[in-house]
XYZ file of C-alpha atoms in Angstrom:
86
model
C -20.781 48.295 65.730
C -17.148 47.564 64.947
C -18.162 44.600 62.762
C -20.513 46.808 60.745
C -17.733 49.333 60.095
C -15.384 46.538 59.063
C -17.956 45.118 56.657
C -18.639 48.572 55.235
C -14.949 49.253 54.659
C -14.457 45.812 53.101
C -17.449 46.243 50.802
C -16.268 49.708 49.772
C -12.750 48.503 48.999
C -14.118 45.524 47.065
C -16.516 47.667 45.044
C -13.796 50.218 44.314
C -11.353 47.522 43.221
C -13.938 45.883 41.016
C -14.877 49.218 39.470
C -11.244 50.018 38.742
C -10.651 46.532 37.321
C -13.659 46.719 35.015
C -12.953 50.263 33.857
C -11.090 49.132 30.728
C -12.653 47.116 27.925
C -9.621 44.813 27.764
C -10.036 43.798 31.412
C -13.772 43.235 30.933
C -13.087 40.986 27.931
C -10.445 39.078 29.871
C -12.827 38.564 32.795
C -15.621 37.473 30.440
C -13.347 34.930 28.726
C -12.235 33.589 32.096
C -15.879 33.211 33.205
C -16.796 31.406 29.976
C -13.841 29.015 30.410
C -14.895 28.170 33.949
C -18.517 27.631 32.897
C -17.399 25.350 30.049
C -15.336 23.247 32.449
C -18.258 22.965 34.867
C -20.676 21.935 32.127
C -18.165 19.439 30.719
C -17.639 17.898 34.156
C -21.385 17.500 34.656
C -21.708 15.668 31.336
C -18.770 13.357 32.123
C -20.172 12.494 35.557
C -23.420 11.162 34.132
C -23.906 7.406 34.488
C -23.917 5.000 31.593
C -26.911 5.580 29.336
C -28.362 2.082 29.606
C -27.122 1.329 33.118
C -30.536 0.649 34.632
C -32.265 -0.493 31.442
C -30.353 -3.355 29.817
C -31.598 -4.534 26.443
C -33.186 -8.003 26.807
C -31.888 -9.036 23.375
C -28.254 -8.183 24.158
C -26.932 -11.637 25.111
C -23.409 -10.515 26.049
C -24.644 -7.770 28.335
C -27.185 -10.009 30.045
C -24.653 -12.791 30.629
C -22.240 -10.274 32.126
C -24.982 -9.038 34.473
C -25.877 -12.564 35.517
C -22.215 -13.425 36.147
C -21.885 -10.349 38.328
C -25.011 -11.276 40.251
C -23.763 -14.812 40.810
C -20.375 -13.546 41.985
C -21.936 -11.432 44.708
C -24.236 -14.271 45.795
C -21.301 -16.679 45.906
C -19.247 -14.193 47.957
C -22.127 -13.708 50.402
C -22.632 -17.480 50.800
C -18.916 -18.058 51.451
C -18.870 -15.378 54.145
C -21.978 -16.789 55.835
C -20.697 -20.377 55.798
C -17.326 -19.444 57.308
């Protein structure tokens, strides 16, 4: 029962504070601008975290890209063989 009273008091204080904060148009605009800034940062971060566009689909006619992929594949095979032989 004590927990319920504590939650009720906390919710009432929070609602009252939020109501008082949002009572003026200036505060509402400030809060809206802050929300938009946060959303922009989140969306920007999601776009930056995306992998390379052609990461899993290399172009067969791109000689430089294909040679780089084959060199990387050979490096890992060579590393694995050295570890197994030693």
